[in-house]
Amino acid sequence: MKARDVRRALNDLANPTIAEHSQRFFKTGPGEYGEGDIFLGIRVPVLRKLVVKLRELPLDETWHVLESPLHEERLFALLMLVRKFNQGDAEVKQAIYQRYLKHTQHINNWDLVDSSAHHIVGAHLKTRSRQPLYELARSESLWERRIAIIATYHYIKADDFEDALGLSVVLRNDPEDLIHKAVGWMLREIGKRDLATEQAFLREHYHDMPRTMLRYAIEKFPAEERQAYLQGTV
């Protein structure tokens, strides 16, 4: 099986109406974060089913698909890489992790990051130094910075919050709204598991947090407590 077989299968599933909506939803206009991205118009559940159907696609061919200018081809490749990472031995996992970080120019929209970073980068670094995350968090690339914080979701789900909190401090003053949302989301996920830890972090930092980041972090708080944070009276 070759990359061209994947492209043929995806082209057969293309839906122009969905594609038009996706072009707007993922901000592909001039000056927007997804500028120039091209969509086929295929929903994620359909892509996931195709990943299972085409699971025999060789790893080298998967990387070729990731280099596509078409959004759903890149997303298909990332979902396939997650599958191969999860099923691979230590050598395969190491190879996918390393090559993933060399292909970040193709992991260039929030859904591409969110569907793969914690499964690959987060999982690989679970028993290793997490320093690469802090290096990514200081990257000039918006997407590498988002990879850094989203990777910590893997640890959050195991009640390990240290790096998510540490990176939240690093990224607290990031200029990009997509980073504010991602950090707020991770803080909210911490709160689902350990509300006291999230509250302690917020009490120390909420005065200096971007409004979007704070709103995402406190989204599930009782209304009165949310207002106290938003009004600066906690």
Short mmCIF file of C-alpha atoms in Angstrom, two decimals:
data_model
loop_
_atom_site.label_atom_id
_atom_site.label_comp_id
_atom_site.label_asym_id
_atom_site.label_seq_id
_atom_site.Cartn_x
_atom_site.Cartn_y
_atom_site.Cartn_z
CA MET A 1 0.00 0.00 0.00
CA LYS A 2 1.25 3.45 -0.93
CA ALA A 3 0.49 7.04 -0.01
CA ARG A 4 -1.31 7.40 -3.34
CA ASP A 5 -3.81 4.73 -2.25
CA VAL A 6 -4.64 6.80 0.82
CA ARG A 7 -5.05 9.92 -1.29
CA ARG A 8 -7.37 8.09 -3.66
CA ALA A 9 -9.50 6.79 -0.79
CA LEU A 10 -9.72 10.23 0.82
CA ASN A 11 -10.59 11.90 -2.46
CA ASP A 12 -13.51 9.49 -2.85
CA LEU A 13 -14.82 10.64 0.56
CA ALA A 14 -14.49 14.37 -0.12
CA ASN A 15 -17.52 16.58 0.47
CA PRO A 16 -17.36 20.14 -0.94
CA THR A 17 -20.06 21.43 1.44
CA ILE A 18 -18.17 20.22 4.52
CA ALA A 19 -14.93 21.53 3.03
CA GLU A 20 -16.36 25.02 2.61
CA HIS A 21 -17.49 25.07 6.24
CA SER A 22 -14.10 23.77 7.42
CA GLN A 23 -12.25 26.49 5.50
CA ARG A 24 -14.10 29.06 7.59
CA PHE A 25 -14.07 27.16 10.90
CA PHE A 26 -10.32 26.58 10.83
CA LYS A 27 -9.52 30.20 9.95
CA THR A 28 -7.81 29.72 6.58
CA GLY A 29 -8.16 33.30 5.35
CA PRO A 30 -5.30 35.78 4.84
CA GLY A 31 -3.56 36.58 8.12
CA GLU A 32 -5.47 33.91 10.06
CA TYR A 33 -3.78 31.05 11.89
CA GLY A 34 -4.73 28.47 9.25
CA GLU A 35 -3.97 30.65 6.27
CA GLY A 36 -3.80 28.66 3.04
CA ASP A 37 -4.92 25.32 4.48
CA ILE A 38 -6.97 23.26 2.03
CA PHE A 39 -9.80 20.93 3.05
CA LEU A 40 -11.39 17.94 1.36
CA GLY A 41 -14.42 17.96 3.65
CA ILE A 42 -14.20 14.70 5.63
CA ARG A 43 -15.38 14.32 9.23
CA VAL A 44 -13.03 12.92 11.88
CA PRO A 45 -15.07 9.74 12.59
CA VAL A 46 -14.85 8.87 8.89
CA LEU A 47 -11.08 9.38 8.97
CA ARG A 48 -10.76 7.17 12.04
CA LYS A 49 -12.62 4.36 10.31
CA LEU A 50 -10.35 4.71 7.29
CA VAL A 51 -7.27 4.48 9.51
CA VAL A 52 -8.47 1.08 10.71
CA LYS A 53 -9.28 -0.01 7.17
CA LEU A 54 -5.88 1.05 5.84
CA ARG A 55 -3.91 0.00 8.93
CA GLU A 56 -1.38 -1.91 6.80
CA LEU A 57 -0.03 1.34 5.40
CA PRO A 58 3.77 1.25 5.96
CA LEU A 59 5.25 3.81 8.32
CA ASP A 60 7.40 5.41 5.61
CA GLU A 61 4.33 5.95 3.43
CA THR A 62 2.50 7.48 6.39
CA TRP A 63 5.14 10.21 6.60
CA HIS A 64 4.61 10.94 2.90
CA VAL A 65 0.91 11.45 3.56
CA LEU A 66 1.71 13.83 6.43
CA GLU A 67 3.57 16.09 4.00
CA SER A 68 0.38 16.73 2.02
CA PRO A 69 -1.05 20.24 1.55
CA LEU A 70 -4.51 18.79 2.22
CA HIS A 71 -5.68 19.02 5.82
CA GLU A 72 -7.52 15.70 6.04
CA GLU A 73 -4.55 13.86 4.55
CA ARG A 74 -2.33 15.27 7.28
CA LEU A 75 -4.91 14.43 9.94
CA PHE A 76 -5.27 10.90 8.58
CA ALA A 77 -1.48 10.50 8.77
CA LEU A 78 -1.37 11.71 12.37
CA LEU A 79 -4.17 9.39 13.43
CA MET A 80 -2.29 6.56 11.74
CA LEU A 81 0.92 7.53 13.53
CA VAL A 82 -0.89 7.45 16.88
CA ARG A 83 -2.11 3.95 16.05
CA LYS A 84 1.36 2.78 15.00
CA PHE A 85 2.94 4.39 18.07
CA ASN A 86 0.50 2.65 20.41
CA GLN A 87 1.10 -0.71 18.76
CA GLY A 88 4.84 -0.33 18.23
CA ASP A 89 7.79 -1.52 20.28
CA ALA A 90 10.26 0.85 21.95
CA GLU A 91 12.26 1.32 18.76
CA VAL A 92 9.18 2.22 16.73
CA LYS A 93 7.93 4.61 19.40
CA GLN A 94 11.31 6.38 19.53
CA ALA A 95 11.41 6.71 15.74
CA ILE A 96 7.88 8.11 15.53
CA TYR A 97 8.52 10.58 18.34
CA GLN A 98 11.71 11.89 16.77
CA ARG A 99 10.30 12.19 13.30
CA TYR A 100 7.08 13.77 14.59
CA LEU A 101 9.11 16.64 16.03
CA LYS A 102 10.92 17.02 12.71
CA HIS A 103 7.56 17.34 10.90
CA THR A 104 5.94 20.03 13.03
CA GLN A 105 5.63 22.31 10.00
CA HIS A 106 2.97 19.86 8.80
CA ILE A 107 1.23 19.66 12.21
CA ASN A 108 -0.06 23.15 11.68
CA ASN A 109 -3.59 23.49 12.97
CA TRP A 110 -5.07 23.00 16.41
CA ASP A 111 -6.94 19.78 15.62
CA LEU A 112 -3.79 18.21 14.18
CA VAL A 113 -1.92 19.01 17.39
CA ASP A 114 -4.74 18.02 19.71
CA SER A 115 -5.30 14.63 18.08
CA SER A 116 -1.67 13.58 18.31
CA ALA A 117 0.61 15.50 20.70
CA HIS A 118 -0.40 13.86 23.98
CA HIS A 119 -0.56 10.42 22.37
CA ILE A 120 2.94 10.63 20.89
CA VAL A 121 5.05 13.36 22.52
CA GLY A 122 3.42 13.13 25.92
CA ALA A 123 3.43 9.35 25.97
CA HIS A 124 7.04 9.04 24.82
CA LEU A 125 8.35 11.44 27.48
CA LYS A 126 6.33 9.88 30.30
CA THR A 127 9.34 8.06 31.73
CA ARG A 128 11.96 10.45 30.34
CA SER A 129 13.08 14.01 30.89
CA ARG A 130 10.30 16.44 30.06
CA GLN A 131 12.79 19.17 29.13
CA PRO A 132 11.89 18.90 25.41
CA LEU A 133 8.44 20.24 26.29
CA TYR A 134 9.94 23.41 27.77
CA GLU A 135 12.06 23.85 24.67
CA LEU A 136 8.97 23.52 22.49
CA ALA A 137 7.12 25.98 24.73
CA ARG A 138 9.75 28.61 23.91
CA SER A 139 9.62 27.97 20.17
CA GLU A 140 8.72 30.72 17.72
CA SER A 141 6.19 28.28 16.23
CA LEU A 142 2.66 28.59 17.56
CA TRP A 143 2.09 24.91 16.82
CA GLU A 144 5.19 23.72 18.65
CA ARG A 145 4.13 25.72 21.69
CA ARG A 146 0.67 24.14 21.51
CA ILE A 147 2.26 20.69 21.16
CA ALA A 148 4.13 21.37 24.41
CA ILE A 149 1.09 22.13 26.53
CA ILE A 150 -1.23 19.58 24.91
CA ALA A 151 1.39 16.86 25.42
CA THR A 152 0.87 17.27 29.18
CA TYR A 153 -2.69 15.97 28.85
CA HIS A 154 -1.12 12.50 28.89
CA TYR A 155 0.23 13.20 32.40
CA ILE A 156 -2.85 15.03 33.63
CA LYS A 157 -4.92 11.90 32.95
CA ALA A 158 -2.55 10.04 35.28
CA ASP A 159 -2.88 12.75 37.99
CA ASP A 160 0.60 14.10 37.25
CA PHE A 161 0.20 17.88 37.06
CA GLU A 162 3.71 19.25 37.57
CA ASP A 163 4.62 19.87 33.93
CA ALA A 164 1.20 21.15 32.92
CA LEU A 165 1.44 23.75 35.69
CA GLY A 166 5.05 24.57 34.87
CA LEU A 167 4.30 25.08 31.20
CA SER A 168 1.23 27.12 32.07
CA VAL A 169 3.56 29.60 33.75
CA VAL A 170 5.91 29.62 30.76
CA LEU A 171 3.02 30.20 28.35
CA ARG A 172 0.98 32.52 30.55
CA ASN A 173 1.96 35.61 28.56
CA ASP A 174 1.93 33.98 25.13
CA PRO A 175 0.65 36.34 22.42
CA GLU A 176 -1.57 33.76 20.70
CA ASP A 177 -5.21 33.12 21.60
CA LEU A 178 -4.87 29.44 20.61
CA ILE A 179 -2.27 29.02 23.35
CA HIS A 180 -4.47 30.81 25.88
CA LYS A 181 -7.26 28.35 25.08
CA ALA A 182 -4.97 25.33 25.30
CA VAL A 183 -3.48 26.34 28.65
CA GLY A 184 -6.93 27.12 30.06
CA TRP A 185 -8.17 23.75 28.85
CA MET A 186 -5.31 21.89 30.56
CA LEU A 187 -5.90 23.81 33.80
CA ARG A 188 -9.58 22.89 33.61
CA GLU A 189 -8.63 19.23 33.12
CA ILE A 190 -6.46 19.42 36.23
CA GLY A 191 -9.42 20.87 38.13
CA LYS A 192 -11.61 17.95 37.12
CA ARG A 193 -9.19 15.66 38.92
CA ASP A 194 -7.86 17.89 41.70
CA LEU A 195 -9.80 21.10 42.14
CA ALA A 196 -7.64 22.32 45.01
CA THR A 197 -4.52 22.17 42.82
CA GLU A 198 -6.16 24.21 40.08
CA GLN A 199 -7.52 26.73 42.56
CA ALA A 200 -4.13 27.16 44.20
CA PHE A 201 -2.52 27.82 40.83
CA LEU A 202 -5.22 30.28 39.82
CA ARG A 203 -5.05 32.24 43.07
CA GLU A 204 -1.35 32.83 42.42
CA HIS A 205 -1.57 33.61 38.71
CA TYR A 206 -5.06 34.61 37.64
CA HIS A 207 -4.45 38.37 37.88
CA ASP A 208 -1.77 38.04 35.17
CA MET A 209 -3.56 35.54 32.93
CA PRO A 210 -5.12 36.50 29.59
CA ARG A 211 -8.90 36.66 29.86
CA THR A 212 -9.46 33.77 27.45
CA MET A 213 -7.08 31.53 29.38
CA LEU A 214 -8.85 32.32 32.63
CA ARG A 215 -12.32 31.81 31.16
CA TYR A 216 -11.36 28.39 29.84
CA ALA A 217 -9.79 27.41 33.16
CA ILE A 218 -12.82 28.34 35.27
CA GLU A 219 -15.51 27.26 32.82
CA LYS A 220 -16.84 24.53 35.14
CA PHE A 221 -16.69 26.57 38.34
CA PRO A 222 -19.93 27.66 40.05
CA ALA A 223 -21.22 30.95 38.67
CA GLU A 224 -20.42 32.93 41.82
CA GLU A 225 -16.83 31.69 41.90
CA ARG A 226 -16.37 32.38 38.17
CA GLN A 227 -17.49 35.97 38.67
CA ALA A 228 -15.12 36.41 41.59
CA TYR A 229 -12.20 35.39 39.40
CA LEU A 230 -13.33 37.54 36.50
CA GLN A 231 -13.81 40.55 38.77
CA GLY A 232 -10.51 39.99 40.55
CA THR A 233 -11.99 39.52 43.99
CA VAL A 234 -10.83 35.99 44.85
#
